[in-house]
Amino acid sequence: VIHVGPVGSGEVAKICNNLIAGVAMVAVSEAFRIAEGFGVDPKILTQVISKSSGNTWAMEHGHPVPGLVPTAPSNRDYAPGFMTDLMCKDLGLAVSAARQLRVPVFVASAAQELLRLASSHGLGRKDFSAVYAFLKPSSREAPV
């Protein structure tokens, strides 16, 4: 247990941590879908990134690509460690807190919207790493 400060400080720390975790998982998922599209082996990309500046908890513990981290939810059909709906809620809390402080949070807002879309496509009760499954290339136009 880490004492963060006055009442409510722990909740702030939690939503800030989850902002980073949610954004990182979205970034990892997008990066691996791009690499996959260009034929880069996800196992080799994982080796490269794990030794580089892009390494994250999201890759080391909750890798969204099945078969790369044995304990990751992606190996259990994205059975939740932390549900997409809960991550979306926490990102919403972070975005709301930022608005109160007039702090711009463009990336957190985009990650929240992507997780909301994934949830609306049936992934809300899956682990938030299932955003990778949602990003599977399709005939729909990418919103870039």
PDB file of C-alpha atoms in Angstrom:
ATOM      1  CA  VAL A   1       0.000   0.000   0.000  1.00  0.00           C
ATOM      2  CA  ILE A   2       1.301   3.430  -0.960  1.00  0.00           C
ATOM      3  CA  HIS A   3      -0.067   6.487   0.827  1.00  0.00           C
ATOM      4  CA  VAL A   4      -0.796   8.977  -1.941  1.00  0.00           C
ATOM      5  CA  GLY A   5      -2.173  11.915   0.030  1.00  0.00           C
ATOM      6  CA  PRO A   6      -5.488  13.307   1.256  1.00  0.00           C
ATOM      7  CA  VAL A   7      -8.809  11.548   0.670  1.00  0.00           C
ATOM      8  CA  GLY A   8      -9.400  11.140  -3.068  1.00  0.00           C
ATOM      9  CA  SER A   9      -5.720  11.181  -4.012  1.00  0.00           C
ATOM     10  CA  GLY A  10      -5.664   7.408  -4.392  1.00  0.00           C
ATOM     11  CA  GLU A  11      -8.519   7.561  -6.891  1.00  0.00           C
ATOM     12  CA  VAL A  12      -6.668  10.240  -8.858  1.00  0.00           C
ATOM     13  CA  ALA A  13      -3.543   8.048  -8.907  1.00  0.00           C
ATOM     14  CA  LYS A  14      -5.636   5.080 -10.099  1.00  0.00           C
ATOM     15  CA  ILE A  15      -7.246   6.947 -12.993  1.00  0.00           C
ATOM     16  CA  CYS A  16      -3.885   8.440 -13.999  1.00  0.00           C
ATOM     17  CA  ASN A  17      -2.317   4.968 -13.984  1.00  0.00           C
ATOM     18  CA  ASN A  18      -5.204   3.571 -16.013  1.00  0.00           C
ATOM     19  CA  LEU A  19      -4.956   6.468 -18.462  1.00  0.00           C
ATOM     20  CA  ILE A  20      -1.376   5.396 -19.172  1.00  0.00           C
ATOM     21  CA  ALA A  21      -2.291   1.685 -19.303  1.00  0.00           C
ATOM     22  CA  GLY A  22      -5.258   2.250 -21.618  1.00  0.00           C
ATOM     23  CA  VAL A  23      -3.394   4.528 -24.001  1.00  0.00           C
ATOM     24  CA  ALA A  24      -0.408   2.163 -24.047  1.00  0.00           C
ATOM     25  CA  MET A  25      -2.588  -0.855 -24.878  1.00  0.00           C
ATOM     26  CA  VAL A  26      -4.253   1.027 -27.721  1.00  0.00           C
ATOM     27  CA  ALA A  27      -0.840   2.121 -29.050  1.00  0.00           C
ATOM     28  CA  VAL A  28       0.586  -1.408 -28.826  1.00  0.00           C
ATOM     29  CA  SER A  29      -2.490  -2.821 -30.586  1.00  0.00           C
ATOM     30  CA  GLU A  30      -2.324  -0.270 -33.393  1.00  0.00           C
ATOM     31  CA  ALA A  31       1.422  -0.744 -33.846  1.00  0.00           C
ATOM     32  CA  PHE A  32       1.134  -4.519 -34.076  1.00  0.00           C
ATOM     33  CA  ARG A  33      -1.745  -4.296 -36.580  1.00  0.00           C
ATOM     34  CA  ILE A  34       0.340  -1.953 -38.755  1.00  0.00           C
ATOM     35  CA  ALA A  35       3.399  -4.216 -38.560  1.00  0.00           C
ATOM     36  CA  GLU A  36       1.260  -7.266 -39.256  1.00  0.00           C
ATOM     37  CA  GLY A  37      -0.147  -5.549 -42.357  1.00  0.00           C
ATOM     38  CA  PHE A  38       3.385  -5.123 -43.679  1.00  0.00           C
ATOM     39  CA  GLY A  39       4.274  -8.746 -42.960  1.00  0.00           C
ATOM     40  CA  VAL A  40       6.413  -8.192 -39.853  1.00  0.00           C
ATOM     41  CA  ASP A  41       6.347 -11.231 -37.569  1.00  0.00           C
ATOM     42  CA  PRO A  42       4.747 -10.170 -34.250  1.00  0.00           C
ATOM     43  CA  LYS A  43       7.174 -12.370 -32.308  1.00  0.00           C
ATOM     44  CA  ILE A  44      10.173 -10.595 -33.839  1.00  0.00           C
ATOM     45  CA  LEU A  45       8.550  -7.175 -33.369  1.00  0.00           C
ATOM     46  CA  THR A  46       7.974  -8.043 -29.701  1.00  0.00           C
ATOM     47  CA  GLN A  47      11.674  -8.906 -29.348  1.00  0.00           C
ATOM     48  CA  VAL A  48      12.657  -5.589 -30.942  1.00  0.00           C
ATOM     49  CA  ILE A  49      10.264  -3.416 -28.932  1.00  0.00           C
ATOM     50  CA  SER A  50      10.962  -5.202 -25.647  1.00  0.00           C
ATOM     51  CA  LYS A  51      14.572  -3.997 -25.954  1.00  0.00           C
ATOM     52  CA  SER A  52      13.628  -0.518 -27.178  1.00  0.00           C
ATOM     53  CA  SER A  53      11.943   2.685 -26.043  1.00  0.00           C
ATOM     54  CA  GLY A  54       8.468   1.393 -26.921  1.00  0.00           C
ATOM     55  CA  ASN A  55       8.506  -1.329 -24.271  1.00  0.00           C
ATOM     56  CA  THR A  56       5.510  -1.165 -21.921  1.00  0.00           C
ATOM     57  CA  TRP A  57       3.670  -3.096 -19.235  1.00  0.00           C
ATOM     58  CA  ALA A  58       0.992  -3.657 -21.883  1.00  0.00           C
ATOM     59  CA  MET A  59       3.446  -5.687 -23.956  1.00  0.00           C
ATOM     60  CA  GLU A  60       5.204  -7.457 -21.111  1.00  0.00           C
ATOM     61  CA  HIS A  61       2.107  -8.600 -19.224  1.00  0.00           C
ATOM     62  CA  GLY A  62      -1.008  -8.152 -21.330  1.00  0.00           C
ATOM     63  CA  HIS A  63       0.282  -8.499 -24.876  1.00  0.00           C
ATOM     64  CA  PRO A  64      -2.756  -8.163 -27.135  1.00  0.00           C
ATOM     65  CA  VAL A  65      -1.420 -10.562 -29.783  1.00  0.00           C
ATOM     66  CA  PRO A  66      -2.226 -14.176 -28.854  1.00  0.00           C
ATOM     67  CA  GLY A  67       0.665 -16.574 -28.388  1.00  0.00           C
ATOM     68  CA  LEU A  68       3.380 -14.117 -27.362  1.00  0.00           C
ATOM     69  CA  VAL A  69       3.018 -13.811 -23.569  1.00  0.00           C
ATOM     70  CA  PRO A  70       1.734 -17.048 -22.001  1.00  0.00           C
ATOM     71  CA  THR A  71      -0.186 -15.358 -19.167  1.00  0.00           C
ATOM     72  CA  ALA A  72      -1.785 -12.625 -21.314  1.00  0.00           C
ATOM     73  CA  PRO A  73      -5.595 -12.485 -21.634  1.00  0.00           C
ATOM     74  CA  SER A  74      -5.181 -12.708 -25.427  1.00  0.00           C
ATOM     75  CA  ASN A  75      -4.330 -16.396 -24.943  1.00  0.00           C
ATOM     76  CA  ARG A  76      -7.674 -16.990 -23.231  1.00  0.00           C
ATOM     77  CA  ASP A  77      -9.946 -15.370 -25.832  1.00  0.00           C
ATOM     78  CA  TYR A  78      -9.383 -12.064 -23.995  1.00  0.00           C
ATOM     79  CA  ALA A  79     -10.935 -13.345 -20.762  1.00  0.00           C
ATOM     80  CA  PRO A  80     -10.826 -10.242 -18.625  1.00  0.00           C
ATOM     81  CA  GLY A  81      -8.105  -9.269 -16.312  1.00  0.00           C
ATOM     82  CA  PHE A  82      -9.561  -5.749 -16.654  1.00  0.00           C
ATOM     83  CA  MET A  83     -12.648  -5.368 -18.820  1.00  0.00           C
ATOM     84  CA  THR A  84     -12.821  -2.985 -21.759  1.00  0.00           C
ATOM     85  CA  ASP A  85     -15.909  -1.338 -20.238  1.00  0.00           C
ATOM     86  CA  LEU A  86     -14.022  -0.641 -17.000  1.00  0.00           C
ATOM     87  CA  MET A  87     -11.028   0.813 -18.826  1.00  0.00           C
ATOM     88  CA  CYS A  88     -13.374   2.973 -20.891  1.00  0.00           C
ATOM     89  CA  LYS A  89     -15.010   4.187 -17.655  1.00  0.00           C
ATOM     90  CA  ASP A  90     -11.651   5.015 -16.075  1.00  0.00           C
ATOM     91  CA  LEU A  91     -10.497   6.864 -19.177  1.00  0.00           C
ATOM     92  CA  GLY A  92     -13.751   8.791 -19.022  1.00  0.00           C
ATOM     93  CA  LEU A  93     -13.015   9.728 -15.404  1.00  0.00           C
ATOM     94  CA  ALA A  94      -9.532  10.872 -16.404  1.00  0.00           C
ATOM     95  CA  VAL A  95     -10.878  12.925 -19.316  1.00  0.00           C
ATOM     96  CA  SER A  96     -13.528  14.505 -17.067  1.00  0.00           C
ATOM     97  CA  ALA A  97     -10.927  15.337 -14.427  1.00  0.00           C
ATOM     98  CA  ALA A  98      -8.722  16.881 -17.097  1.00  0.00           C
ATOM     99  CA  ARG A  99     -11.615  18.999 -18.372  1.00  0.00           C
ATOM    100  CA  GLN A 100     -12.223  20.305 -14.840  1.00  0.00           C
ATOM    101  CA  LEU A 101      -8.594  21.392 -14.741  1.00  0.00           C
ATOM    102  CA  ARG A 102      -8.616  22.600 -18.364  1.00  0.00           C
ATOM    103  CA  VAL A 103      -5.833  20.154 -19.197  1.00  0.00           C
ATOM    104  CA  PRO A 104      -6.032  19.012 -22.836  1.00  0.00           C
ATOM    105  CA  VAL A 105      -5.955  15.215 -23.152  1.00  0.00           C
ATOM    106  CA  PHE A 106      -6.186  14.434 -26.849  1.00  0.00           C
ATOM    107  CA  VAL A 107      -4.665  10.946 -26.708  1.00  0.00           C
ATOM    108  CA  ALA A 108      -6.705   9.794 -23.700  1.00  0.00           C
ATOM    109  CA  SER A 109      -9.896  10.995 -25.399  1.00  0.00           C
ATOM    110  CA  ALA A 110      -9.028   9.116 -28.590  1.00  0.00           C
ATOM    111  CA  ALA A 111      -8.208   5.931 -26.655  1.00  0.00           C
ATOM    112  CA  GLN A 112     -11.494   6.202 -24.760  1.00  0.00           C
ATOM    113  CA  GLU A 113     -13.418   6.567 -28.021  1.00  0.00           C
ATOM    114  CA  LEU A 114     -11.676   3.548 -29.537  1.00  0.00           C
ATOM    115  CA  LEU A 115     -12.440   1.431 -26.453  1.00  0.00           C
ATOM    116  CA  ARG A 116     -16.059   2.654 -26.560  1.00  0.00           C
ATOM    117  CA  LEU A 117     -16.285   1.485 -30.181  1.00  0.00           C
ATOM    118  CA  ALA A 118     -14.753  -1.878 -29.280  1.00  0.00           C
ATOM    119  CA  SER A 119     -17.294  -2.214 -26.474  1.00  0.00           C
ATOM    120  CA  SER A 120     -20.177  -1.408 -28.822  1.00  0.00           C
ATOM    121  CA  HIS A 121     -18.960  -4.264 -31.027  1.00  0.00           C
ATOM    122  CA  GLY A 122     -19.305  -6.836 -28.238  1.00  0.00           C
ATOM    123  CA  LEU A 123     -15.912  -6.545 -26.541  1.00  0.00           C
ATOM    124  CA  GLY A 124     -17.004  -4.626 -23.430  1.00  0.00           C
ATOM    125  CA  ARG A 125     -16.773  -7.605 -21.098  1.00  0.00           C
ATOM    126  CA  LYS A 126     -13.512  -8.842 -22.621  1.00  0.00           C
ATOM    127  CA  ASP A 127     -10.098  -7.709 -21.427  1.00  0.00           C
ATOM    128  CA  PHE A 128      -9.220  -4.249 -22.717  1.00  0.00           C
ATOM    129  CA  SER A 129      -6.407  -5.810 -24.761  1.00  0.00           C
ATOM    130  CA  ALA A 130      -9.217  -7.075 -27.029  1.00  0.00           C
ATOM    131  CA  VAL A 131      -8.982  -3.667 -28.707  1.00  0.00           C
ATOM    132  CA  TYR A 132      -6.395  -5.477 -30.860  1.00  0.00           C
ATOM    133  CA  ALA A 133      -9.137  -7.840 -32.096  1.00  0.00           C
ATOM    134  CA  PHE A 134     -11.370  -4.851 -32.847  1.00  0.00           C
ATOM    135  CA  LEU A 135      -8.596  -3.297 -34.956  1.00  0.00           C
ATOM    136  CA  LYS A 136      -8.503  -6.281 -37.306  1.00  0.00           C
ATOM    137  CA  PRO A 137      -8.385  -4.954 -40.867  1.00  0.00           C
ATOM    138  CA  SER A 138     -11.723  -5.044 -42.638  1.00  0.00           C
ATOM    139  CA  SER A 139     -13.560  -3.497 -45.517  1.00  0.00           C
ATOM    140  CA  ARG A 140     -14.594  -0.534 -43.343  1.00  0.00           C
ATOM    141  CA  GLU A 141     -12.635   2.626 -43.951  1.00  0.00           C
ATOM    142  CA  ALA A 142     -10.114   3.413 -41.240  1.00  0.00           C
ATOM    143  CA  PRO A 143     -11.010   6.648 -39.416  1.00  0.00           C
ATOM    144  CA  VAL A 144      -7.668   8.428 -39.823  1.00  0.00           C
TER     145      VAL A 144
END
